[in-house]
Amino acid sequence: MLYMARKAVIISIVVSFLMMNTKASTTTGNFSQEFDITWGDGRGKILDNGQLLTLSLDKASGSGFKSKNQYLFGKIDMQMKLVPGNSAGTVTSFYLSSLGSTDHDEIDFEFLGNLSGDPYILHTNVFVQGTGNREQQFYLWFDPTMDFHTYSILWNPENIIWFVDGTPIRQFKNLETYNITFPNKQPMWIFSSLWDAEDWATRGGLVKTDWTQAPFTASYRNFGIQVCEQPSSSSCSHEAWITESLNSSSLEKLKSVQMKYMIYNYCTDTKRFPQGVPSECKYT
């Protein structure tokens, strides 16, 4: 009860801050209006009057894009169709980041390619003030190369939740009452990239990229951005997502996904953390 009371106070304080410093914004659809291709020398393309975006990778370079704006809290949906066929060595990422090498915050989806017929590995992570090492990995329960699927990040003062097609797969709670850091002070941009990581991505780098299959291409469409924008004197505290968390039904779905499809959880990796797993693990 004491923990719940403390958490309620923190959420109230943060939402009050938002009322003074942010405004609500909801955007859907047009990549040209919301994103810039930031690297790749033409390998990233915005098509169909802004309704479709593609990223490509060949031996010379990958490609990526970034939102025109940065946000403090939001619910971001992105429909993606991943690299088909033999995608070993490739990584397609969709993430939020404040940038900076030493004290940045970041929330990650990374899709690790594989040999034809083998499943992609979905890699998730959180960085707070430059510290990550909070990885959880999953096999997807469908072929992510056959059609578009929706990958979502909910980031609010209470928690971070990762969703796949509306199903929660991971939750990272705000536990600042226990002196555990949480990313709630730095606005972040939305990023995505397709790049070569053959040194580590597939079976620890044992399987290399087959460049005869290049160019590798991932596709994006139908994004949704519900965010708090800074600075503003307006409020986004009335938005449902700003206090959204998992109810009992959603928690059951999350537990079911983790039981069936999770293949790595840093909270159970005692070999990696011989002095004890990170403090937040005891509350998950």
Coordinates of C-alpha atoms in Angstrom, one line a residue:
M1 CA 0.0 0.0 0.0
L2 CA 2.9 2.4 0.8
Y3 CA 4.4 1.7 -2.6
M4 CA 1.1 2.4 -4.4
A5 CA 0.7 5.6 -2.4
R6 CA 4.2 6.8 -3.3
K7 CA 3.8 5.9 -7.0
A8 CA 0.5 7.8 -7.1
V9 CA 2.3 10.9 -5.7
I10 CA 5.0 10.6 -8.4
I11 CA 2.5 10.2 -11.2
S12 CA 0.5 13.2 -9.9
I13 CA 3.7 15.4 -9.8
V14 CA 4.8 14.4 -13.3
V15 CA 1.4 14.9 -14.8
S16 CA 1.2 18.3 -13.2
F17 CA 4.6 19.1 -14.8
L18 CA 3.1 18.0 -18.2
M19 CA 0.2 20.3 -17.8
M20 CA 2.6 23.3 -17.5
N21 CA 5.1 22.3 -20.1
T22 CA 3.4 20.1 -22.8
K23 CA 0.5 19.8 -25.2
A24 CA -1.2 16.8 -26.7
S25 CA -0.7 15.9 -30.4
T26 CA -2.0 13.0 -32.4
T27 CA -0.6 12.3 -35.9
T28 CA -1.2 9.5 -38.4
G29 CA -0.2 8.7 -41.8
N30 CA 2.1 10.9 -43.8
F31 CA 5.9 10.1 -43.5
S32 CA 6.9 13.2 -45.5
Q33 CA 5.3 15.5 -42.9
E34 CA 6.6 13.8 -39.8
F35 CA 9.9 12.1 -40.7
D36 CA 13.2 12.8 -42.5
I37 CA 15.4 10.2 -44.2
T38 CA 18.6 10.9 -42.3
W39 CA 21.2 8.6 -43.9
G40 CA 21.7 6.0 -46.6
D41 CA 22.4 8.0 -49.7
G42 CA 19.1 7.3 -51.4
R43 CA 18.5 3.9 -49.9
G44 CA 15.7 5.2 -47.8
K45 CA 12.6 6.3 -49.8
I46 CA 9.3 7.9 -49.0
L47 CA 6.7 6.7 -51.6
D48 CA 2.9 6.9 -52.4
N49 CA 2.5 10.5 -51.5
G50 CA 4.0 9.9 -48.0
Q51 CA 2.0 6.8 -47.2
L52 CA 4.8 4.3 -47.5
L53 CA 8.5 4.3 -46.5
T54 CA 11.2 1.8 -47.4
L55 CA 14.7 1.3 -46.0
S56 CA 17.3 -0.7 -47.9
L57 CA 20.7 -2.2 -47.0
D58 CA 23.5 -3.3 -49.4
K59 CA 27.2 -4.0 -48.7
A60 CA 28.0 -0.3 -49.0
S61 CA 25.4 1.1 -46.6
G62 CA 22.2 0.8 -44.7
S63 CA 19.7 3.6 -44.2
G64 CA 17.5 5.2 -41.6
F65 CA 14.9 7.9 -40.7
K66 CA 14.2 10.1 -37.8
S67 CA 11.1 12.1 -36.6
K68 CA 11.2 15.9 -37.3
N69 CA 10.2 16.5 -33.6
Q70 CA 11.1 15.1 -30.2
Y71 CA 8.6 14.3 -27.5
L72 CA 8.4 13.8 -23.8
F73 CA 6.1 10.7 -23.4
G74 CA 3.9 9.2 -26.1
K75 CA 2.3 6.2 -27.6
I76 CA 3.9 5.3 -31.0
D77 CA 2.5 2.8 -33.4
M78 CA 4.4 1.7 -36.5
Q79 CA 3.4 -0.9 -39.1
M80 CA 6.4 -2.7 -40.4
K81 CA 7.1 -5.6 -42.9
L82 CA 10.6 -7.0 -42.3
V83 CA 13.3 -8.1 -44.7
P84 CA 12.2 -11.4 -46.3
G85 CA 14.2 -14.5 -47.1
N86 CA 17.7 -15.0 -45.8
S87 CA 18.0 -11.9 -43.6
A88 CA 20.9 -13.2 -41.5
G89 CA 23.2 -10.5 -40.3
T90 CA 20.7 -7.7 -40.8
V91 CA 19.0 -5.7 -38.0
T92 CA 15.9 -3.6 -38.5
S93 CA 15.4 -1.2 -35.5
F94 CA 12.5 1.0 -34.4
Y95 CA 13.2 3.0 -31.3
L96 CA 13.0 6.2 -29.3
S97 CA 16.2 8.0 -28.2
S98 CA 17.3 11.3 -26.7
L99 CA 20.7 10.9 -28.4
G100 CA 24.0 11.5 -26.6
S101 CA 26.7 8.9 -25.9
T102 CA 27.0 9.1 -22.1
D103 CA 23.6 10.0 -20.6
H104 CA 21.0 9.3 -23.2
D105 CA 17.6 7.6 -22.7
E106 CA 16.4 5.0 -25.2
I107 CA 13.6 2.5 -25.8
D108 CA 14.3 -0.2 -28.3
F109 CA 12.7 -2.7 -30.7
E110 CA 15.4 -4.5 -32.7
F111 CA 14.6 -7.3 -35.2
L112 CA 17.5 -9.6 -35.7
G113 CA 17.4 -11.3 -39.1
N114 CA 18.0 -15.0 -39.6
L115 CA 18.4 -17.8 -42.2
S116 CA 15.4 -18.5 -44.4
G117 CA 12.9 -20.5 -42.4
D118 CA 14.2 -19.6 -39.0
P119 CA 12.3 -17.1 -36.9
Y120 CA 13.4 -13.5 -36.4
I121 CA 14.5 -12.6 -32.9
L122 CA 12.8 -9.5 -31.4
H123 CA 15.3 -7.8 -29.1
T124 CA 14.0 -5.1 -26.6
N125 CA 16.1 -2.9 -24.3
V126 CA 15.9 0.3 -22.2
F127 CA 18.6 2.8 -21.6
V128 CA 18.3 5.3 -18.7
Q129 CA 21.0 8.1 -18.4
G130 CA 23.3 6.1 -20.7
T131 CA 22.9 2.7 -19.0
G132 CA 21.3 -0.2 -20.8
N133 CA 21.8 -3.9 -20.2
R134 CA 18.1 -4.5 -19.8
E135 CA 17.5 -6.8 -22.7
Q136 CA 14.6 -9.2 -23.2
Q137 CA 14.3 -11.2 -26.4
F138 CA 11.4 -13.0 -28.0
Y139 CA 10.5 -15.2 -31.0
L140 CA 7.5 -13.8 -32.9
W141 CA 4.5 -16.1 -33.3
F142 CA 4.1 -15.2 -37.0
D143 CA 6.3 -14.5 -40.0
P144 CA 7.0 -10.7 -39.9
T145 CA 8.1 -10.7 -43.5
M146 CA 4.8 -11.9 -45.1
D147 CA 2.7 -8.9 -44.1
F148 CA 2.7 -5.6 -42.1
H149 CA 2.3 -5.9 -38.3
T150 CA 2.0 -3.2 -35.7
Y151 CA 4.8 -2.6 -33.2
S152 CA 4.0 -0.1 -30.5
I153 CA 5.8 1.7 -27.6
L154 CA 3.8 3.3 -24.8
W155 CA 6.0 5.6 -22.7
N156 CA 4.3 7.5 -19.9
P157 CA 5.1 8.7 -16.4
E158 CA 4.1 5.3 -15.0
N159 CA 5.7 2.8 -17.3
I160 CA 7.0 1.7 -20.6
I161 CA 5.1 -1.1 -22.5
W162 CA 6.0 -2.8 -25.7
F163 CA 3.2 -4.1 -27.9
V164 CA 3.0 -6.4 -30.9
D165 CA -0.3 -6.2 -32.8
G166 CA -1.8 -4.7 -29.6
T167 CA -0.6 -7.6 -27.4
P168 CA 1.8 -6.5 -24.6
I169 CA 5.1 -8.3 -24.5
R170 CA 7.1 -6.3 -21.9
Q171 CA 6.6 -3.8 -19.2
F172 CA 9.2 -1.5 -17.5
K173 CA 7.7 0.2 -14.5
N174 CA 8.6 3.5 -12.9
L175 CA 10.2 2.5 -9.6
E176 CA 11.8 5.8 -8.7
T177 CA 10.4 5.4 -5.1
Y178 CA 13.0 2.6 -4.8
N179 CA 15.8 4.8 -6.3
I180 CA 15.6 3.0 -9.6
T181 CA 16.1 5.4 -12.5
F182 CA 13.3 5.8 -15.1
P183 CA 13.4 7.8 -18.4
N184 CA 11.1 10.7 -17.7
K185 CA 13.3 13.8 -18.0
Q186 CA 14.7 13.9 -21.6
P187 CA 12.5 14.2 -24.7
M188 CA 13.2 11.6 -27.4
W189 CA 13.0 11.4 -31.2
I190 CA 11.6 8.4 -33.1
F191 CA 14.1 6.5 -35.2
S192 CA 14.3 3.5 -37.4
S193 CA 17.2 2.0 -39.3
L194 CA 18.2 -1.0 -41.3
W195 CA 21.9 -1.9 -41.0
D196 CA 24.5 -4.7 -41.1
A197 CA 25.4 -6.3 -37.8
E198 CA 26.8 -9.6 -39.0
D199 CA 29.5 -9.5 -36.3
W200 CA 26.9 -10.3 -33.6
A201 CA 23.2 -10.3 -34.8
T202 CA 22.7 -13.9 -36.0
R203 CA 23.9 -16.6 -33.5
G204 CA 26.5 -14.3 -32.0
G205 CA 28.0 -13.5 -35.4
L206 CA 28.4 -17.2 -36.5
V207 CA 26.1 -16.6 -39.5
K208 CA 27.3 -13.9 -41.8
T209 CA 25.3 -11.7 -44.2
D210 CA 24.8 -13.2 -47.7
W211 CA 25.4 -10.1 -49.8
T212 CA 24.2 -12.0 -52.9
Q213 CA 20.7 -11.5 -51.5
A214 CA 21.1 -7.7 -51.3
P215 CA 19.5 -5.2 -51.4
F216 CA 17.6 -6.1 -48.2
T217 CA 14.4 -4.0 -47.8
A218 CA 12.1 -3.3 -44.9
S219 CA 8.8 -1.4 -45.4
Y220 CA 6.7 1.0 -43.2
R221 CA 3.2 2.3 -43.3
N222 CA 0.2 3.5 -41.1
F223 CA 2.1 5.0 -38.2
G224 CA 0.3 6.7 -35.3
I225 CA 1.9 9.2 -32.9
Q226 CA 0.1 10.3 -29.7
V227 CA 2.6 12.5 -27.9
C228 CA 3.3 15.3 -25.5
E229 CA 5.2 18.1 -27.4
Q230 CA 7.5 20.6 -25.7
P231 CA 7.4 23.4 -25.0
S232 CA 3.8 24.6 -24.6
S233 CA 1.6 26.0 -22.0
S234 CA -1.2 23.6 -22.8
S235 CA -2.0 20.3 -21.2
C236 CA -2.0 16.6 -22.4
S237 CA -3.1 15.3 -19.0
H238 CA -6.6 14.5 -20.3
E239 CA -5.2 11.9 -22.8
A240 CA -6.0 8.3 -21.8
W241 CA -2.5 7.0 -22.7
I242 CA -0.7 9.4 -20.3
T243 CA -1.9 7.2 -17.3
E244 CA -2.4 3.9 -19.2
S245 CA -1.1 0.7 -17.6
L246 CA -1.8 -3.0 -17.8
N247 CA -5.1 -4.2 -16.3
S248 CA -5.5 -7.8 -15.1
S249 CA -6.5 -9.1 -18.6
S250 CA -3.5 -7.4 -20.3
L251 CA -1.1 -8.7 -17.6
E252 CA -2.4 -12.3 -18.3
K253 CA -1.7 -11.8 -22.0
L254 CA 1.8 -10.4 -21.2
K255 CA 2.6 -13.4 -19.0
S256 CA 1.3 -15.8 -21.6
V257 CA 3.5 -14.3 -24.3
Q258 CA 6.6 -14.3 -22.1
M259 CA 6.0 -17.9 -21.1
K260 CA 5.6 -19.1 -24.7
Y261 CA 8.0 -16.8 -26.7
M262 CA 10.6 -15.2 -24.4
I263 CA 14.1 -16.6 -25.1
Y264 CA 16.2 -14.3 -23.0
N265 CA 15.5 -12.2 -19.9
Y266 CA 18.3 -10.2 -18.2
C267 CA 16.5 -10.5 -14.9
T268 CA 17.2 -14.3 -14.8
D269 CA 20.8 -14.1 -16.1
T270 CA 22.8 -14.7 -12.9
K271 CA 25.9 -15.6 -14.9
R272 CA 25.9 -12.1 -16.4
F273 CA 25.1 -10.5 -13.1
P274 CA 27.0 -12.6 -10.5
Q275 CA 26.6 -9.9 -7.8
G276 CA 22.9 -9.9 -8.3
V277 CA 20.5 -9.0 -11.1
P278 CA 19.5 -5.3 -11.4
S279 CA 17.2 -3.9 -8.7
E280 CA 14.1 -3.5 -10.8
C281 CA 14.0 -7.2 -11.5
K282 CA 12.6 -8.0 -8.0
Y283 CA 9.4 -5.9 -8.8
T284 CA 8.6 -7.5 -12.2

